[in-house]
Structure formats: structure tokens, C-alpha cells
């Protein structure tokens, strides 16, 4: 953890104990907000904040904790009733504390995307997820953990900023997983929140029928021999091993990949992906057959609690997506529609995992404004 986040953690723990007499504070309460460094900010924001708020661990379902994120407010006066809210649930960035988006500059792609929403008059709430910028290891793709932390970031922000309870949850890649999970858990976990729509691109979909080859097929590997999805396997193992200390990487990964699992505990996604590509790691030279058994043990935490969402859901799919195979995303869209969710599916020819994010705005922005214009 860097010096800034260490200071925030120490002071926030003190504030929580003081405010609630030493007892754990309720979830969804703002503990501290402070100006976000300019280098970590967005051009279209009038003000931006690093936030710390109370939550409950979705990993064990009971432990009180504090998570972090960022809040960006648009330029100009707030409308009557407050700014409508886009909740940005970010894609894979790693599992180490220091990888948290709020502690680092945003990518150029994400800056363009989030600045667009700010310029259109939406405040942006951007949670880090549990274990990123906060205590403990981030449990990668744990649906309940992502969802609870995201929902608590919204609840805390509504109490602390001039925001309206008109909420759109928007996510890409792991963030699409977090966004859809949050929308599924919202009615039971945070019923006071008025989530009006969900926007997804590059959505992972893991269920009982998912095999290792569905995710890490050699045919999906990049031309130079490396597969950019391999870091996801390391992160899934680390999450499992954090809960079950008896797990050993050597039982699931080939010899040359075992050392990379230790690297993955500290390397953020860009550096780890570069390492994987440089060393031409793919499913053939990374996994042992037992990895399917590991994946099976993690299904309960990885899959969505429901595919039936009671508000409109936008699904954007890049037809050249390697990171989250296009076929997986198309299966997700079909199953969500079959479950009775009102869906608006758009496919983007020639677009890869990252390119789909900003290209999809031409369809997702009208989708969101249509939702906001409809009478209750």
C-alpha cells in the first residue's frame, strides 16, 4: 500500500471506531473522502474524490470491512435532486492492493469513456472492489464480493455527494461481471437503491457447463503463442488459495508457470500480461489436468446469483474479442434473454475486447437516455 492509502486507512479505522463506539459500522457508510490527486483524475470532472466506505465481505458473507473507490462530479451546477449516477465497475487490473484504480492514473481508454459520461451530466462512482486499495487479497471474479462492495459504494456516495438515486451500472470485462452481479444482488442487499439500467461490454460468463477449454482454448491464443487470458487463471487460483490454504500451485500448473503464480500476487495486469506474452504461455504449456477440478470448486463464487434482472440491460459484444471469447458472451446474452431480462444486444464487427468499450457508446448512450426519459 502506498503512503497515501496507508494514511487514509489509519484515519478511517479511527473514524469508524469513534463514530460507532468501537462496534462495526453499518455497511454503505462513508468513512472518509479526500481530494483525488490530479494525476488520477478526469478532465471533465469539476471535483474528484478518493473515498473509503464500510462494506461486508462477500467472500465469507459476514466480516465487516472498509473498501475504497473514487467519485467524479460533472462541471456546472448540480440539477435539482442531484446528478444522475453512472457506476463504473472496472475491468481486470490485478489482485494486489496497489493495483486499485483509485491509486493510479486511468488508462486513456477509460479516460475517454468516463469523460463522455461526465460531459453528458452524469456523476461517476468508481469502486475499486474489496482488496484493491483496501485490506486483504482481492478475490477475483467473486460475484458476491464484487456486488456487495459496488452496492455499498453507491449507498455511501448517495449520502455524501449531490447525487440522485437514478443509477446506471456500467462495466467492462471483470467490471461487466461485477455490474451484472451487483444488479442481481441489489434487490436483496441494497433495496433502497434505484438501479434503472445496466450496461455491459466484454462480459464473462462462467456456469456449470464451462470448461477450461471454453476459456483458454489454444485457438484463442495470440499469433505469437501467448494467451492474454492466462493471468485470469493465476488470479482465480490465488483467490481460491486465499480461502483454502492447503492448495498448491504445483498441483494445477506446469513447472514453468508455477513461479508465475507468485508473480501474479503482486503484478498488476499490464505487467503480468506482458510477461505471459513474452514467454509464450498458453493453455498447452500452463495447465495441468487438475485445473478443471479447481475451476469446478470455484463455480459457486464465480457465477451470477441470477440471470433475471428487472430492469433493462445493454450487452455489447466485440466480434474479435480474445480476452473474453465472443462465443461465451453470445451464450450469456441468449441465456439472460431466456431468463426474462429485458435486453438490448449489440455486436461490433472487427472490434476487440478493449475497442468495444468506446465504440459501444454510440448505442449505450441512447439506451441510457431512453431509460431516464421513461415515466415510472
PDB file of C-alpha atoms in Angstrom, residues 83-376:
ATOM      1  CA  UNK A  83     -26.686  14.334 -10.574  1.00  0.00           C
ATOM      2  CA  UNK A  84     -27.795  11.011 -12.074  1.00  0.00           C
ATOM      3  CA  UNK A  85     -25.113   8.392 -11.462  1.00  0.00           C
ATOM      4  CA  UNK A  86     -23.039   6.139 -13.679  1.00  0.00           C
ATOM      5  CA  UNK A  87     -21.371   3.499 -11.530  1.00  0.00           C
ATOM      6  CA  UNK A  88     -18.192   2.421 -13.326  1.00  0.00           C
ATOM      7  CA  UNK A  89     -17.145  -1.140 -12.484  1.00  0.00           C
ATOM      8  CA  UNK A  90     -13.648  -1.600 -13.866  1.00  0.00           C
ATOM      9  CA  UNK A  91     -12.074  -4.478 -15.749  1.00  0.00           C
ATOM     10  CA  UNK A  92      -9.270  -6.752 -14.577  1.00  0.00           C
ATOM     11  CA  UNK A  93      -6.339  -4.869 -13.069  1.00  0.00           C
ATOM     12  CA  UNK A  94      -4.866  -7.466 -10.696  1.00  0.00           C
ATOM     13  CA  UNK A  95      -5.422  -8.734  -7.164  1.00  0.00           C
ATOM     14  CA  UNK A  96      -2.788  -6.745  -5.261  1.00  0.00           C
ATOM     15  CA  UNK A  97      -3.790  -3.810  -3.086  1.00  0.00           C
ATOM     16  CA  UNK A  98      -1.656  -1.311  -5.017  1.00  0.00           C
ATOM     17  CA  UNK A  99      -3.343  -2.113  -8.345  1.00  0.00           C
ATOM     18  CA  UNK A 100      -6.511  -0.249  -7.285  1.00  0.00           C
ATOM     19  CA  UNK A 101      -7.746   2.165  -9.983  1.00  0.00           C
ATOM     20  CA  UNK A 102      -8.191   4.959  -7.420  1.00  0.00           C
ATOM     21  CA  UNK A 103      -4.464   4.784  -6.602  1.00  0.00           C
ATOM     22  CA  UNK A 104      -3.305   5.016 -10.220  1.00  0.00           C
ATOM     23  CA  UNK A 105      -3.877   7.106 -13.356  1.00  0.00           C
ATOM     24  CA  UNK A 106      -6.725   5.816 -15.527  1.00  0.00           C
ATOM     25  CA  UNK A 107      -5.944   4.336 -18.927  1.00  0.00           C
ATOM     26  CA  UNK A 108      -6.516   6.525 -21.982  1.00  0.00           C
ATOM     27  CA  UNK A 109      -9.411   4.281 -22.982  1.00  0.00           C
ATOM     28  CA  UNK A 110     -11.105   4.622 -19.608  1.00  0.00           C
ATOM     29  CA  UNK A 111     -10.496   8.369 -19.508  1.00  0.00           C
ATOM     30  CA  UNK A 112     -12.253   8.765 -22.850  1.00  0.00           C
ATOM     31  CA  UNK A 113     -15.141   6.592 -21.721  1.00  0.00           C
ATOM     32  CA  UNK A 114     -15.681   8.169 -18.304  1.00  0.00           C
ATOM     33  CA  UNK A 115     -15.180  11.720 -19.570  1.00  0.00           C
ATOM     34  CA  UNK A 116     -18.000  11.064 -22.033  1.00  0.00           C
ATOM     35  CA  UNK A 117     -20.442  10.231 -19.243  1.00  0.00           C
ATOM     36  CA  UNK A 118     -19.302  13.223 -17.180  1.00  0.00           C
ATOM     37  CA  UNK A 119     -19.754  15.556 -20.162  1.00  0.00           C
ATOM     38  CA  UNK A 120     -23.307  14.240 -20.534  1.00  0.00           C
ATOM     39  CA  UNK A 121     -24.162  15.246 -16.973  1.00  0.00           C
ATOM     40  CA  UNK A 122     -23.611  12.044 -15.018  1.00  0.00           C
ATOM     41  CA  UNK A 123     -21.611  11.777 -11.825  1.00  0.00           C
ATOM     42  CA  UNK A 124     -19.308   8.761 -11.805  1.00  0.00           C
ATOM     43  CA  UNK A 125     -18.912   6.471  -8.799  1.00  0.00           C
ATOM     44  CA  UNK A 126     -15.963   4.133  -9.396  1.00  0.00           C
ATOM     45  CA  UNK A 127     -15.467   1.438  -6.727  1.00  0.00           C
ATOM     46  CA  UNK A 128     -12.150  -0.429  -6.510  1.00  0.00           C
ATOM     47  CA  UNK A 129     -13.638  -3.749  -5.188  1.00  0.00           C
ATOM     48  CA  UNK A 130     -12.659  -5.410  -1.910  1.00  0.00           C
ATOM     49  CA  UNK A 131      -8.918  -5.960  -1.558  1.00  0.00           C
ATOM     50  CA  UNK A 132      -7.941  -3.322  -4.122  1.00  0.00           C
ATOM     51  CA  UNK A 133      -6.823  -0.228  -2.225  1.00  0.00           C
ATOM     52  CA  UNK A 134      -8.089  -1.917   0.949  1.00  0.00           C
ATOM     53  CA  UNK A 135      -7.135  -4.784   3.228  1.00  0.00           C
ATOM     54  CA  UNK A 136      -6.754  -8.393   2.121  1.00  0.00           C
ATOM     55  CA  UNK A 137      -6.308 -10.082  -1.243  1.00  0.00           C
ATOM     56  CA  UNK A 138      -8.818  -9.195  -3.928  1.00  0.00           C
ATOM     57  CA  UNK A 139     -10.897 -12.291  -4.725  1.00  0.00           C
ATOM     58  CA  UNK A 140     -11.028 -12.163  -8.497  1.00  0.00           C
ATOM     59  CA  UNK A 141     -14.440 -12.682 -10.137  1.00  0.00           C
ATOM     60  CA  UNK A 142     -16.124 -13.474  -6.833  1.00  0.00           C
ATOM     61  CA  UNK A 143     -19.602 -12.316  -7.823  1.00  0.00           C
ATOM     62  CA  UNK A 144     -20.985 -11.652  -4.340  1.00  0.00           C
ATOM     63  CA  UNK A 145     -17.821  -9.880  -3.177  1.00  0.00           C
ATOM     64  CA  UNK A 146     -17.840  -7.605  -6.217  1.00  0.00           C
ATOM     65  CA  UNK A 147     -21.564  -6.925  -5.947  1.00  0.00           C
ATOM     66  CA  UNK A 148     -21.694  -6.046  -2.262  1.00  0.00           C
ATOM     67  CA  UNK A 149     -18.697  -3.738  -2.480  1.00  0.00           C
ATOM     68  CA  UNK A 150     -20.137  -1.995  -5.551  1.00  0.00           C
ATOM     69  CA  UNK A 151     -23.561  -1.535  -3.981  1.00  0.00           C
ATOM     70  CA  UNK A 152     -22.077  -0.180  -0.754  1.00  0.00           C
ATOM     71  CA  UNK A 153     -20.014   2.348  -2.735  1.00  0.00           C
ATOM     72  CA  UNK A 154     -23.253   3.663  -4.246  1.00  0.00           C
ATOM     73  CA  UNK A 155     -25.098   3.811  -0.920  1.00  0.00           C
ATOM     74  CA  UNK A 156     -22.225   5.665   0.747  1.00  0.00           C
ATOM     75  CA  UNK A 157     -21.848   8.122  -2.147  1.00  0.00           C
ATOM     76  CA  UNK A 158     -25.558   8.984  -2.258  1.00  0.00           C
ATOM     77  CA  UNK A 159     -25.308  10.076   1.381  1.00  0.00           C
ATOM     78  CA  UNK A 160     -22.189  12.198   0.854  1.00  0.00           C
ATOM     79  CA  UNK A 161     -22.471  13.935  -2.550  1.00  0.00           C
ATOM     80  CA  UNK A 162     -25.200  15.817  -4.502  1.00  0.00           C
ATOM     81  CA  UNK A 163     -26.336  12.695  -6.329  1.00  0.00           C
ATOM     82  CA  UNK A 164     -29.731  11.477  -7.437  1.00  0.00           C
ATOM     83  CA  UNK A 165     -30.955   7.973  -6.741  1.00  0.00           C
ATOM     84  CA  UNK A 166     -31.083   7.392 -10.502  1.00  0.00           C
ATOM     85  CA  UNK A 167     -28.402   4.816 -11.084  1.00  0.00           C
ATOM     86  CA  UNK A 168     -26.921   3.171 -14.158  1.00  0.00           C
ATOM     87  CA  UNK A 169     -24.315   0.464 -13.502  1.00  0.00           C
ATOM     88  CA  UNK A 170     -21.757   0.258 -16.315  1.00  0.00           C
ATOM     89  CA  UNK A 171     -18.983  -2.320 -16.534  1.00  0.00           C
ATOM     90  CA  UNK A 172     -16.441  -3.827 -18.895  1.00  0.00           C
ATOM     91  CA  UNK A 173     -14.791  -7.277 -18.699  1.00  0.00           C
ATOM     92  CA  UNK A 174     -14.423  -8.141 -14.999  1.00  0.00           C
ATOM     93  CA  UNK A 175     -16.419  -4.964 -14.486  1.00  0.00           C
ATOM     94  CA  UNK A 176     -19.256  -6.356 -16.595  1.00  0.00           C
ATOM     95  CA  UNK A 177     -19.202  -9.385 -14.293  1.00  0.00           C
ATOM     96  CA  UNK A 178     -19.316  -7.034 -11.276  1.00  0.00           C
ATOM     97  CA  UNK A 179     -22.048  -4.868 -12.812  1.00  0.00           C
ATOM     98  CA  UNK A 180     -24.357  -7.754 -13.654  1.00  0.00           C
ATOM     99  CA  UNK A 181     -23.722  -9.353 -10.258  1.00  0.00           C
ATOM    100  CA  UNK A 182     -24.449  -6.058  -8.486  1.00  0.00           C
ATOM    101  CA  UNK A 183     -27.710  -5.691 -10.408  1.00  0.00           C
ATOM    102  CA  UNK A 184     -28.656  -9.219  -9.412  1.00  0.00           C
ATOM    103  CA  UNK A 185     -27.908  -8.724  -5.713  1.00  0.00           C
ATOM    104  CA  UNK A 186     -29.324  -5.176  -5.456  1.00  0.00           C
ATOM    105  CA  UNK A 187     -32.964  -6.071  -4.642  1.00  0.00           C
ATOM    106  CA  UNK A 188     -31.937  -8.129  -1.599  1.00  0.00           C
ATOM    107  CA  UNK A 189     -28.741  -6.389  -0.477  1.00  0.00           C
ATOM    108  CA  UNK A 190     -29.480  -2.701  -1.191  1.00  0.00           C
ATOM    109  CA  UNK A 191     -33.226  -2.387  -1.921  1.00  0.00           C
ATOM    110  CA  UNK A 192     -33.229   1.400  -1.402  1.00  0.00           C
ATOM    111  CA  UNK A 193     -31.063   1.909  -4.492  1.00  0.00           C
ATOM    112  CA  UNK A 194     -32.913   2.747  -7.705  1.00  0.00           C
ATOM    113  CA  UNK A 195     -30.858   0.968 -10.354  1.00  0.00           C
ATOM    114  CA  UNK A 196     -32.538   1.853 -13.636  1.00  0.00           C
ATOM    115  CA  UNK A 197     -30.274   0.090 -16.110  1.00  0.00           C
ATOM    116  CA  UNK A 198     -27.098  -1.919 -16.585  1.00  0.00           C
ATOM    117  CA  UNK A 199     -24.599  -1.530 -19.437  1.00  0.00           C
ATOM    118  CA  UNK A 200     -22.127  -4.348 -20.157  1.00  0.00           C
ATOM    119  CA  UNK A 201     -19.285  -4.964 -22.590  1.00  0.00           C
ATOM    120  CA  UNK A 202     -16.953  -7.962 -22.725  1.00  0.00           C
ATOM    121  CA  UNK A 203     -18.973  -9.925 -20.169  1.00  0.00           C
ATOM    122  CA  UNK A 204     -17.504 -13.129 -18.648  1.00  0.00           C
ATOM    123  CA  UNK A 205     -19.984 -15.965 -18.202  1.00  0.00           C
ATOM    124  CA  UNK A 206     -18.971 -18.979 -16.143  1.00  0.00           C
ATOM    125  CA  UNK A 207     -21.525 -21.613 -15.227  1.00  0.00           C
ATOM    126  CA  UNK A 208     -21.720 -25.340 -14.525  1.00  0.00           C
ATOM    127  CA  UNK A 209     -21.090 -26.157 -18.200  1.00  0.00           C
ATOM    128  CA  UNK A 210     -17.928 -24.055 -18.502  1.00  0.00           C
ATOM    129  CA  UNK A 211     -14.711 -25.964 -19.183  1.00  0.00           C
ATOM    130  CA  UNK A 212     -11.105 -24.793 -19.160  1.00  0.00           C
ATOM    131  CA  UNK A 213     -11.036 -25.152 -22.938  1.00  0.00           C
ATOM    132  CA  UNK A 214     -14.043 -22.784 -23.226  1.00  0.00           C
ATOM    133  CA  UNK A 215     -11.935 -20.035 -21.684  1.00  0.00           C
ATOM    134  CA  UNK A 216      -8.345 -20.941 -22.522  1.00  0.00           C
ATOM    135  CA  UNK A 217      -8.579 -22.593 -25.912  1.00  0.00           C
ATOM    136  CA  UNK A 218      -5.355 -22.723 -27.933  1.00  0.00           C
ATOM    137  CA  UNK A 219      -7.293 -21.397 -30.920  1.00  0.00           C
ATOM    138  CA  UNK A 220      -7.837 -18.189 -28.974  1.00  0.00           C
ATOM    139  CA  UNK A 221      -4.132 -17.662 -28.296  1.00  0.00           C
ATOM    140  CA  UNK A 222      -2.419 -14.705 -29.915  1.00  0.00           C
ATOM    141  CA  UNK A 223      -0.350 -15.326 -33.030  1.00  0.00           C
ATOM    142  CA  UNK A 224       2.949 -15.108 -31.137  1.00  0.00           C
ATOM    143  CA  UNK A 225       1.927 -18.017 -28.931  1.00  0.00           C
ATOM    144  CA  UNK A 226       0.891 -16.242 -25.753  1.00  0.00           C
ATOM    145  CA  UNK A 227      -2.661 -16.088 -24.439  1.00  0.00           C
ATOM    146  CA  UNK A 228      -3.636 -12.843 -22.641  1.00  0.00           C
ATOM    147  CA  UNK A 229      -6.224 -14.776 -20.615  1.00  0.00           C
ATOM    148  CA  UNK A 230      -3.605 -16.767 -18.663  1.00  0.00           C
ATOM    149  CA  UNK A 231      -3.344 -14.090 -15.913  1.00  0.00           C
ATOM    150  CA  UNK A 232      -7.043 -14.671 -15.180  1.00  0.00           C
ATOM    151  CA  UNK A 233      -6.225 -18.296 -14.288  1.00  0.00           C
ATOM    152  CA  UNK A 234      -3.490 -17.182 -11.902  1.00  0.00           C
ATOM    153  CA  UNK A 235      -5.865 -14.731 -10.224  1.00  0.00           C
ATOM    154  CA  UNK A 236      -8.580 -17.377  -9.873  1.00  0.00           C
ATOM    155  CA  UNK A 237      -6.089 -19.753  -8.233  1.00  0.00           C
ATOM    156  CA  UNK A 238      -4.824 -17.075  -5.845  1.00  0.00           C
ATOM    157  CA  UNK A 239      -8.380 -16.308  -4.767  1.00  0.00           C
ATOM    158  CA  UNK A 240      -9.080 -19.983  -4.154  1.00  0.00           C
ATOM    159  CA  UNK A 241      -5.807 -20.443  -2.264  1.00  0.00           C
ATOM    160  CA  UNK A 242      -6.562 -17.435  -0.073  1.00  0.00           C
ATOM    161  CA  UNK A 243      -9.650 -19.265   1.179  1.00  0.00           C
ATOM    162  CA  UNK A 244      -8.100 -22.737   1.207  1.00  0.00           C
ATOM    163  CA  UNK A 245      -4.504 -22.541   2.403  1.00  0.00           C
ATOM    164  CA  UNK A 246      -3.855 -26.202   1.517  1.00  0.00           C
ATOM    165  CA  UNK A 247      -3.965 -25.546  -2.234  1.00  0.00           C
ATOM    166  CA  UNK A 248      -0.615 -25.733  -4.019  1.00  0.00           C
ATOM    167  CA  UNK A 249       0.100 -24.155  -7.387  1.00  0.00           C
ATOM    168  CA  UNK A 250       2.201 -27.174  -8.420  1.00  0.00           C
ATOM    169  CA  UNK A 251      -0.949 -29.310  -8.416  1.00  0.00           C
ATOM    170  CA  UNK A 252      -2.612 -27.181 -11.090  1.00  0.00           C
ATOM    171  CA  UNK A 253       0.128 -25.527 -13.159  1.00  0.00           C
ATOM    172  CA  UNK A 254       3.047 -26.858 -15.154  1.00  0.00           C
ATOM    173  CA  UNK A 255       6.543 -26.262 -13.837  1.00  0.00           C
ATOM    174  CA  UNK A 256       7.357 -23.088 -15.754  1.00  0.00           C
ATOM    175  CA  UNK A 257       4.045 -21.498 -14.782  1.00  0.00           C
ATOM    176  CA  UNK A 258       4.215 -22.207 -11.044  1.00  0.00           C
ATOM    177  CA  UNK A 259       6.606 -19.320 -10.384  1.00  0.00           C
ATOM    178  CA  UNK A 260       4.287 -17.007 -12.311  1.00  0.00           C
ATOM    179  CA  UNK A 261       1.513 -17.625  -9.805  1.00  0.00           C
ATOM    180  CA  UNK A 262       3.664 -15.988  -7.129  1.00  0.00           C
ATOM    181  CA  UNK A 263       4.357 -13.098  -9.522  1.00  0.00           C
ATOM    182  CA  UNK A 264       0.633 -12.671 -10.095  1.00  0.00           C
ATOM    183  CA  UNK A 265       0.062 -11.931  -6.415  1.00  0.00           C
ATOM    184  CA  UNK A 266       1.877  -8.612  -6.816  1.00  0.00           C
ATOM    185  CA  UNK A 267       1.971  -7.789 -10.537  1.00  0.00           C
ATOM    186  CA  UNK A 268      -0.876  -5.751 -11.949  1.00  0.00           C
ATOM    187  CA  UNK A 269      -2.470  -6.902 -15.171  1.00  0.00           C
ATOM    188  CA  UNK A 270      -0.429  -4.942 -17.727  1.00  0.00           C
ATOM    189  CA  UNK A 271       2.937  -6.174 -16.472  1.00  0.00           C
ATOM    190  CA  UNK A 272       1.683  -9.707 -15.920  1.00  0.00           C
ATOM    191  CA  UNK A 273       0.141  -9.931 -19.392  1.00  0.00           C
ATOM    192  CA  UNK A 274       3.383  -8.687 -20.936  1.00  0.00           C
ATOM    193  CA  UNK A 275       5.259 -11.417 -19.040  1.00  0.00           C
ATOM    194  CA  UNK A 276       2.828 -14.068 -20.308  1.00  0.00           C
ATOM    195  CA  UNK A 277       3.100 -12.898 -23.901  1.00  0.00           C
ATOM    196  CA  UNK A 278       6.895 -12.600 -23.769  1.00  0.00           C
ATOM    197  CA  UNK A 279       7.123 -16.181 -22.508  1.00  0.00           C
ATOM    198  CA  UNK A 280       4.504 -17.510 -24.946  1.00  0.00           C
ATOM    199  CA  UNK A 281       2.343 -19.026 -22.237  1.00  0.00           C
ATOM    200  CA  UNK A 282      -0.943 -20.614 -23.266  1.00  0.00           C
ATOM    201  CA  UNK A 283      -3.210 -23.448 -22.173  1.00  0.00           C
ATOM    202  CA  UNK A 284      -0.874 -26.115 -23.573  1.00  0.00           C
ATOM    203  CA  UNK A 285       2.168 -25.121 -21.526  1.00  0.00           C
ATOM    204  CA  UNK A 286       0.466 -23.664 -18.450  1.00  0.00           C
ATOM    205  CA  UNK A 287      -2.172 -26.022 -17.037  1.00  0.00           C
ATOM    206  CA  UNK A 288      -2.220 -29.468 -15.542  1.00  0.00           C
ATOM    207  CA  UNK A 289      -5.434 -31.507 -15.955  1.00  0.00           C
ATOM    208  CA  UNK A 290      -6.363 -30.767 -12.325  1.00  0.00           C
ATOM    209  CA  UNK A 291      -7.039 -27.128 -13.167  1.00  0.00           C
ATOM    210  CA  UNK A 292     -10.519 -28.130 -14.331  1.00  0.00           C
ATOM    211  CA  UNK A 293     -11.140 -29.502 -10.818  1.00  0.00           C
ATOM    212  CA  UNK A 294     -10.039 -26.180  -9.332  1.00  0.00           C
ATOM    213  CA  UNK A 295     -12.354 -24.281 -11.668  1.00  0.00           C
ATOM    214  CA  UNK A 296     -15.226 -26.544 -10.650  1.00  0.00           C
ATOM    215  CA  UNK A 297     -14.661 -25.785  -6.957  1.00  0.00           C
ATOM    216  CA  UNK A 298     -14.877 -22.055  -7.686  1.00  0.00           C
ATOM    217  CA  UNK A 299     -18.125 -22.124  -9.675  1.00  0.00           C
ATOM    218  CA  UNK A 300     -20.337 -21.072  -6.780  1.00  0.00           C
ATOM    219  CA  UNK A 301     -18.338 -17.893  -6.259  1.00  0.00           C
ATOM    220  CA  UNK A 302     -17.822 -17.120  -9.954  1.00  0.00           C
ATOM    221  CA  UNK A 303     -21.347 -17.439 -11.285  1.00  0.00           C
ATOM    222  CA  UNK A 304     -24.146 -14.905 -11.074  1.00  0.00           C
ATOM    223  CA  UNK A 305     -26.801 -15.309  -8.412  1.00  0.00           C
ATOM    224  CA  UNK A 306     -29.477 -14.747 -11.068  1.00  0.00           C
ATOM    225  CA  UNK A 307     -29.830 -14.104 -14.791  1.00  0.00           C
ATOM    226  CA  UNK A 308     -33.212 -12.431 -14.295  1.00  0.00           C
ATOM    227  CA  UNK A 309     -32.800  -8.660 -13.888  1.00  0.00           C
ATOM    228  CA  UNK A 310     -35.883  -6.481 -13.509  1.00  0.00           C
ATOM    229  CA  UNK A 311     -34.567  -3.520 -15.457  1.00  0.00           C
ATOM    230  CA  UNK A 312     -33.165  -3.091 -18.990  1.00  0.00           C
ATOM    231  CA  UNK A 313     -29.694  -4.497 -19.668  1.00  0.00           C
ATOM    232  CA  UNK A 314     -27.441  -3.444 -22.553  1.00  0.00           C
ATOM    233  CA  UNK A 315     -24.962  -6.094 -23.775  1.00  0.00           C
ATOM    234  CA  UNK A 316     -22.179  -5.055 -26.141  1.00  0.00           C
ATOM    235  CA  UNK A 317     -20.094  -7.795 -27.784  1.00  0.00           C
ATOM    236  CA  UNK A 318     -16.912  -7.325 -29.818  1.00  0.00           C
ATOM    237  CA  UNK A 319     -16.745  -9.985 -32.507  1.00  0.00           C
ATOM    238  CA  UNK A 320     -12.923 -10.043 -32.367  1.00  0.00           C
ATOM    239  CA  UNK A 321     -12.743 -10.359 -28.580  1.00  0.00           C
ATOM    240  CA  UNK A 322      -9.994 -12.761 -27.460  1.00  0.00           C
ATOM    241  CA  UNK A 323      -9.874 -11.898 -23.747  1.00  0.00           C
ATOM    242  CA  UNK A 324     -13.499 -12.915 -23.176  1.00  0.00           C
ATOM    243  CA  UNK A 325     -14.313 -15.249 -26.090  1.00  0.00           C
ATOM    244  CA  UNK A 326     -17.110 -13.942 -28.272  1.00  0.00           C
ATOM    245  CA  UNK A 327     -18.971 -17.263 -28.109  1.00  0.00           C
ATOM    246  CA  UNK A 328     -19.078 -17.038 -24.305  1.00  0.00           C
ATOM    247  CA  UNK A 329     -20.575 -13.541 -24.496  1.00  0.00           C
ATOM    248  CA  UNK A 330     -23.164 -14.595 -27.060  1.00  0.00           C
ATOM    249  CA  UNK A 331     -24.182 -17.531 -24.865  1.00  0.00           C
ATOM    250  CA  UNK A 332     -24.528 -15.128 -21.941  1.00  0.00           C
ATOM    251  CA  UNK A 333     -26.782 -12.816 -23.980  1.00  0.00           C
ATOM    252  CA  UNK A 334     -29.000 -15.712 -25.044  1.00  0.00           C
ATOM    253  CA  UNK A 335     -29.338 -17.072 -21.511  1.00  0.00           C
ATOM    254  CA  UNK A 336     -30.059 -13.657 -19.998  1.00  0.00           C
ATOM    255  CA  UNK A 337     -32.788 -13.037 -22.564  1.00  0.00           C
ATOM    256  CA  UNK A 338     -34.222 -16.517 -21.984  1.00  0.00           C
ATOM    257  CA  UNK A 339     -34.371 -15.794 -18.244  1.00  0.00           C
ATOM    258  CA  UNK A 340     -36.797 -12.941 -18.939  1.00  0.00           C
ATOM    259  CA  UNK A 341     -34.448  -9.963 -18.603  1.00  0.00           C
ATOM    260  CA  UNK A 342     -35.214  -7.079 -20.986  1.00  0.00           C
ATOM    261  CA  UNK A 343     -32.016  -6.962 -23.043  1.00  0.00           C
ATOM    262  CA  UNK A 344     -30.617  -4.847 -25.855  1.00  0.00           C
ATOM    263  CA  UNK A 345     -27.781  -6.745 -27.563  1.00  0.00           C
ATOM    264  CA  UNK A 346     -25.299  -5.110 -29.939  1.00  0.00           C
ATOM    265  CA  UNK A 347     -22.460  -6.850 -31.757  1.00  0.00           C
ATOM    266  CA  UNK A 348     -19.476  -4.923 -33.121  1.00  0.00           C
ATOM    267  CA  UNK A 349     -17.705  -6.401 -36.130  1.00  0.00           C
ATOM    268  CA  UNK A 350     -13.925  -6.116 -36.096  1.00  0.00           C
ATOM    269  CA  UNK A 351     -13.795  -4.834 -32.509  1.00  0.00           C
ATOM    270  CA  UNK A 352     -11.619  -6.488 -29.879  1.00  0.00           C
ATOM    271  CA  UNK A 353     -12.064  -6.593 -26.103  1.00  0.00           C
ATOM    272  CA  UNK A 354     -10.820  -3.073 -25.469  1.00  0.00           C
ATOM    273  CA  UNK A 355     -12.054  -1.352 -28.628  1.00  0.00           C
ATOM    274  CA  UNK A 356     -15.666  -2.323 -27.939  1.00  0.00           C
ATOM    275  CA  UNK A 357     -15.787  -0.119 -24.823  1.00  0.00           C
ATOM    276  CA  UNK A 358     -15.860   3.289 -26.504  1.00  0.00           C
ATOM    277  CA  UNK A 359     -17.402   2.132 -29.803  1.00  0.00           C
ATOM    278  CA  UNK A 360     -20.421   0.873 -27.849  1.00  0.00           C
ATOM    279  CA  UNK A 361     -21.172   4.402 -26.594  1.00  0.00           C
ATOM    280  CA  UNK A 362     -22.992   5.193 -29.832  1.00  0.00           C
ATOM    281  CA  UNK A 363     -25.636   2.684 -28.747  1.00  0.00           C
ATOM    282  CA  UNK A 364     -25.382   2.636 -24.947  1.00  0.00           C
ATOM    283  CA  UNK A 365     -25.778   6.415 -24.521  1.00  0.00           C
ATOM    284  CA  UNK A 366     -29.167   6.468 -26.329  1.00  0.00           C
ATOM    285  CA  UNK A 367     -30.103   3.324 -24.372  1.00  0.00           C
ATOM    286  CA  UNK A 368     -29.450   5.107 -21.069  1.00  0.00           C
ATOM    287  CA  UNK A 369     -31.212   8.340 -22.036  1.00  0.00           C
ATOM    288  CA  UNK A 370     -34.241   6.356 -23.170  1.00  0.00           C
ATOM    289  CA  UNK A 371     -34.405   4.709 -19.719  1.00  0.00           C
ATOM    290  CA  UNK A 372     -34.126   8.048 -17.954  1.00  0.00           C
ATOM    291  CA  UNK A 373     -36.864   9.577 -20.111  1.00  0.00           C
ATOM    292  CA  UNK A 374     -39.419   6.894 -19.347  1.00  0.00           C
ATOM    293  CA  UNK A 375     -42.021   7.611 -16.690  1.00  0.00           C
ATOM    294  CA  UNK A 376     -42.011   5.317 -13.640  1.00  0.00           C
TER     295      UNK A 376
END
